[in-house]
Coordinates of C-alpha atoms in Angstrom, one line a residue:
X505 CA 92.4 114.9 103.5
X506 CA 95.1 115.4 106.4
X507 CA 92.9 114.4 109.5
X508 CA 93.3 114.2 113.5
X509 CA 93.3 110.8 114.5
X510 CA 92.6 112.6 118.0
X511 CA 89.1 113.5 117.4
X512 CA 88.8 113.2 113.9
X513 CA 88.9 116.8 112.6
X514 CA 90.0 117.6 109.1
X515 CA 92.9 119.6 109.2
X516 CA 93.5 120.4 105.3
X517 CA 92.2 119.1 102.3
X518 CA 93.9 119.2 99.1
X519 CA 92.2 118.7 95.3
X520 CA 93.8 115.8 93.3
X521 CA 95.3 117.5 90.1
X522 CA 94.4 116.6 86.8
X523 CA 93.7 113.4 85.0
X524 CA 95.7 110.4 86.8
X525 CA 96.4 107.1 85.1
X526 CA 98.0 104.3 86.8
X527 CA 98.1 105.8 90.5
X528 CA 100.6 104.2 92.6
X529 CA 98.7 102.0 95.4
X530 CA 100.2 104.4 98.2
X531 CA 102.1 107.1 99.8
X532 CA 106.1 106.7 100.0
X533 CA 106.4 108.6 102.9
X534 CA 109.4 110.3 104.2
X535 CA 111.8 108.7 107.1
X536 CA 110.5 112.0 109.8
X537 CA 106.9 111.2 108.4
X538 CA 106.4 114.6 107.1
X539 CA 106.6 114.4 103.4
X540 CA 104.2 112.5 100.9
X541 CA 105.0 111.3 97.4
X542 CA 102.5 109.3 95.4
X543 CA 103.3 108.9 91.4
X544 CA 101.1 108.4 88.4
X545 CA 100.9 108.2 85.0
X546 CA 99.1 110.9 82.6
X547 CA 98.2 108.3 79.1
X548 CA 101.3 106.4 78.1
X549 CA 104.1 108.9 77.6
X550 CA 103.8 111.6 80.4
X551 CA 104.3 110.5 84.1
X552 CA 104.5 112.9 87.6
X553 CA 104.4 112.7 90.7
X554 CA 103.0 114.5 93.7
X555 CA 105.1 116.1 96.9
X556 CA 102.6 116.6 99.4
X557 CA 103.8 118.5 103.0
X558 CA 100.5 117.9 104.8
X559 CA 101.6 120.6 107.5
X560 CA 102.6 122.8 105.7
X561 CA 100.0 123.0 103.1
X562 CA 102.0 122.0 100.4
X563 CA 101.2 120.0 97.4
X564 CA 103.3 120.1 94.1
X565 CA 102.8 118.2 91.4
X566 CA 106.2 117.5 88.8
X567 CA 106.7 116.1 85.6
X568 CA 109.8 113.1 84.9
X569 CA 111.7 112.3 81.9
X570 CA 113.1 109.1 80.6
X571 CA 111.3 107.0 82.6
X572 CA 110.5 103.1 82.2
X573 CA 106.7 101.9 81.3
X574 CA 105.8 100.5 84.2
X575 CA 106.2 101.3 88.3
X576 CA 106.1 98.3 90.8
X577 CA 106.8 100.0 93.9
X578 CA 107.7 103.8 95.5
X579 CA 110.0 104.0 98.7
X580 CA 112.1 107.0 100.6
X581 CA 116.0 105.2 100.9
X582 CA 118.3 105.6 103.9
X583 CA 118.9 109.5 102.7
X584 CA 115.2 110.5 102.4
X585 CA 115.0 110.3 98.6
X586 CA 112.1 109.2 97.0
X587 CA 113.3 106.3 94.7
X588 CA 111.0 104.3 92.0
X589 CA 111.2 100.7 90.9
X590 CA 110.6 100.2 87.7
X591 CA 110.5 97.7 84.5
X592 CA 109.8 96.9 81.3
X593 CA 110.0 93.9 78.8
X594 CA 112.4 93.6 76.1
X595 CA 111.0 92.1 73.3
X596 CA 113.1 91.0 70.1
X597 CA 111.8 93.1 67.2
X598 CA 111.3 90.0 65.3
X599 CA 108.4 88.7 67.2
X600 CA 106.4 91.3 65.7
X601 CA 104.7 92.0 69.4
X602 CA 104.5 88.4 70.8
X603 CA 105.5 88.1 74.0
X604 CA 107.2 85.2 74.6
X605 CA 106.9 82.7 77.4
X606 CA 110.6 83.8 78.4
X607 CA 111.9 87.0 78.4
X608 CA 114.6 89.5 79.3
X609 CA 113.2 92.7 81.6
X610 CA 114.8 95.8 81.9
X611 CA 115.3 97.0 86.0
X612 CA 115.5 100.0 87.2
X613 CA 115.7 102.0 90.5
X614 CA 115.4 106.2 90.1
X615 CA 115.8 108.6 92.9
X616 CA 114.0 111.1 92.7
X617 CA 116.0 114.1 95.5
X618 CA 114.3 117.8 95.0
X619 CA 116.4 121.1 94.7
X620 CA 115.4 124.2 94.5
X621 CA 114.0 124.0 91.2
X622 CA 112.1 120.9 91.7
X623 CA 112.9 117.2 91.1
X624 CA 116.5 116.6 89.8
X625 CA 116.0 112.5 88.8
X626 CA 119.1 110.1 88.6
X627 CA 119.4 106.0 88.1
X628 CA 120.7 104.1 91.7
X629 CA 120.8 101.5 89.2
X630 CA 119.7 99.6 86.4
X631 CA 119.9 95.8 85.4
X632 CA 118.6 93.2 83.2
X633 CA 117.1 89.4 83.8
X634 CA 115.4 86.5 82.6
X635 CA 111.5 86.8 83.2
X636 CA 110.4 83.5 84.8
X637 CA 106.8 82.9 85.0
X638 CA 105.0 84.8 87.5
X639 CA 108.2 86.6 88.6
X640 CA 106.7 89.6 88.8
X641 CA 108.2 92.3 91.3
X642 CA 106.0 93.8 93.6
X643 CA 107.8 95.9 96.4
X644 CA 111.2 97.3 97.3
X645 CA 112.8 98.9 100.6
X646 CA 116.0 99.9 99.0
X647 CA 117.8 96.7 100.2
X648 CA 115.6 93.9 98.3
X649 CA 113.1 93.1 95.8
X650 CA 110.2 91.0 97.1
X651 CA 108.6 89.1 93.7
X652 CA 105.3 87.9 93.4
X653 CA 106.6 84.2 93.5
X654 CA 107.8 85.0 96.9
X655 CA 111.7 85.0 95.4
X656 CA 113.5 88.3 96.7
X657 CA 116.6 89.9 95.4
X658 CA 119.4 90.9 97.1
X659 CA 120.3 94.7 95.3
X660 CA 123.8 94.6 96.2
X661 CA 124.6 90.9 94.9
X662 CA 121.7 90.7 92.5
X663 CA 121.1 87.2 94.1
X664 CA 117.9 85.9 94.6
X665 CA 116.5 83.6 97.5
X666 CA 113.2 82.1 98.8
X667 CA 111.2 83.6 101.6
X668 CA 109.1 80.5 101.8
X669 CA 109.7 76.6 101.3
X670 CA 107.9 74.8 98.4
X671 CA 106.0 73.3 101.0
X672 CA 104.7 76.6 102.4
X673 CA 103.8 78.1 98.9
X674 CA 101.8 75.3 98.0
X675 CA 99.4 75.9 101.0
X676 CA 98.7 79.9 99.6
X677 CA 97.1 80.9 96.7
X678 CA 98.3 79.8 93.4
X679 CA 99.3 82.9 90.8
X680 CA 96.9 85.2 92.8
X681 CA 97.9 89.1 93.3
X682 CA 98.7 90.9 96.3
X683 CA 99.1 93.9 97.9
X684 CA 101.6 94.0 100.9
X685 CA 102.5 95.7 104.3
X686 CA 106.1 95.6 106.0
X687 CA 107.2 95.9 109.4
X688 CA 110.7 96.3 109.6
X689 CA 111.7 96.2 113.2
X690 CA 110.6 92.7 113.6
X691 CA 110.5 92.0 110.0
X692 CA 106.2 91.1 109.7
X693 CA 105.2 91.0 106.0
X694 CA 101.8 91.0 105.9
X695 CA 100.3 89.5 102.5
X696 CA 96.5 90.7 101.3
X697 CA 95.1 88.5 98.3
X698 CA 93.2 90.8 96.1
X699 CA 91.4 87.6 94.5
X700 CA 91.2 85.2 97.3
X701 CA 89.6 85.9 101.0
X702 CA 92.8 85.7 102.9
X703 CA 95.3 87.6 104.9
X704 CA 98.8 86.4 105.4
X705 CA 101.4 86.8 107.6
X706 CA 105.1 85.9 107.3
X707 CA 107.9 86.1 109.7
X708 CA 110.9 87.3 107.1
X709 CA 113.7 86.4 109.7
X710 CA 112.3 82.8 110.2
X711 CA 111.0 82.4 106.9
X712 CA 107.5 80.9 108.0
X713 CA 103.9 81.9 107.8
X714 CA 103.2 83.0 111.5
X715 CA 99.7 83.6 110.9
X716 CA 96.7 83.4 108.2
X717 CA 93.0 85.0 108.0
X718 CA 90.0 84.4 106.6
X719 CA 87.1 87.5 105.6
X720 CA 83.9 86.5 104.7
X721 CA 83.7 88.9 102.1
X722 CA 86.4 90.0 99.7
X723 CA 85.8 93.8 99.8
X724 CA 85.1 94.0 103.9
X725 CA 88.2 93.9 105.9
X726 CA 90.2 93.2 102.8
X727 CA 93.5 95.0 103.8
X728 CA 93.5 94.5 107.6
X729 CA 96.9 95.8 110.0
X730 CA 99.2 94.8 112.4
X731 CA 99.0 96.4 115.6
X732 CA 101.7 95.6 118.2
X733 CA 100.8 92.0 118.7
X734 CA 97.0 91.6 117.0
X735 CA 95.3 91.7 113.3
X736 CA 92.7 94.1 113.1
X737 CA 90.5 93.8 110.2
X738 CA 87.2 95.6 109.2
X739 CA 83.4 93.9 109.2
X740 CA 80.1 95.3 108.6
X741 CA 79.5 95.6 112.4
X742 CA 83.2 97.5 112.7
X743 CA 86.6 97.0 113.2

């Protein structure tokens, strides 16, 4: 649904299309905010993704090729094309399916610009490393890779730092999934713990937790936003 904040009004509706496996988490959505992309996968060899122009009442739906087996994050880059980050493990034939406790994992970044006839897909890039334990990506802004372990990669160097101190980690939830929020202009990354009760905030320039907040319940209020200076967050009474 594409609806008026102003007063609420629906303003077009549009029918997901088909069966959808594996739906990415949210929109990538395009640098004048006027394109939508979301991605999915149909069962384990087909995957597509959706170009939605909300006022223009347009939604398309496209098929890729030669893609990798799992997405970690979608993004628009500094030219307006939708790019995908990507992985998957390499496993030595030899251990017959095992997955060891190290690893090497194929990287890779596709951009995704449409022509005329639809998506034309290319690789940014593509690189391999060592899969530490827990090391799992979990968002990209074109620039860097932000891991689950709170490590992030620079793309252009391929180095990696730590957003946090040991000592701050150790005060968060250990090995626990999140979903995240960004806000580049002062650099707020807002952390949402899927298995714990608790909203973080982080100051990326400082490198500090700036803020933390605790729900009662993990399903009420579970995402929360940043609004200019405030957290709002949802309870059974309202926002």
């Amino acid at each position: 649904h594409y609806i008026s904040l102003g007063n609420g009004e629906i303003l077009w509706s549009s029918v997901k299309k088909g069966r959808r496996d594996l739906e990415s988490a949210r929109f990538a959505v395009s640098k004048d905010g006027r394109t939508l992309y979301v991605v999915c996968y149909i069962g384990p060899q087909t995957y597509q993704v959706d170009r939605i122009i909300p006022e223009e009442q347009k939604h398309d739906r496209y098929t890729l090729r030669d893609t990798m087996r799992v997405t970690k994050d979608i993004f628009c880059d500094s030219d307006d094309t939708l790019c995908i980050l990507q992985s998957h493990m390499l496993v030595e034939p030899e251990t017959d399916g095992y997955i060891p406790d190290t690893f090497v994992r194929q990287y890779g970044i596709l951009a995704v610009p449409f022509g005329e006839n639809g998506p034309e897909p290319y690789w940014k890039c593509q690189w391999q490393a060592v899969d530490e334990d827990k090391d799992n990506p979990c968002g990209c802004d074109g620039k860097r890779i932000l891991f689950q372990n709170f490590s992030v990669l620079e793309l252009d160097t391929l180095t990696k730092w730590q957003l946090l101190d040991e000592e701050q980690r150790k005060t968060l939830p250990r090995y626990n999934a999140f979903i995240w929020a960004f806000e580049p202009e002062r650099e707020l990354l807002t952390v949402c713990y899927i298995g714990e009760k608790e909203n973080v905030v982080i100051d990326c320039r400082e490198r500090k937790i700036v803020a933390r907040y605790k729900r009662e319940k993990g399903d009420i209020g579970f995402k929360g936003c940043l609004v200019n200076d405030h957290f709002w967050t949802g309870t059974e009474e309202g926002v």
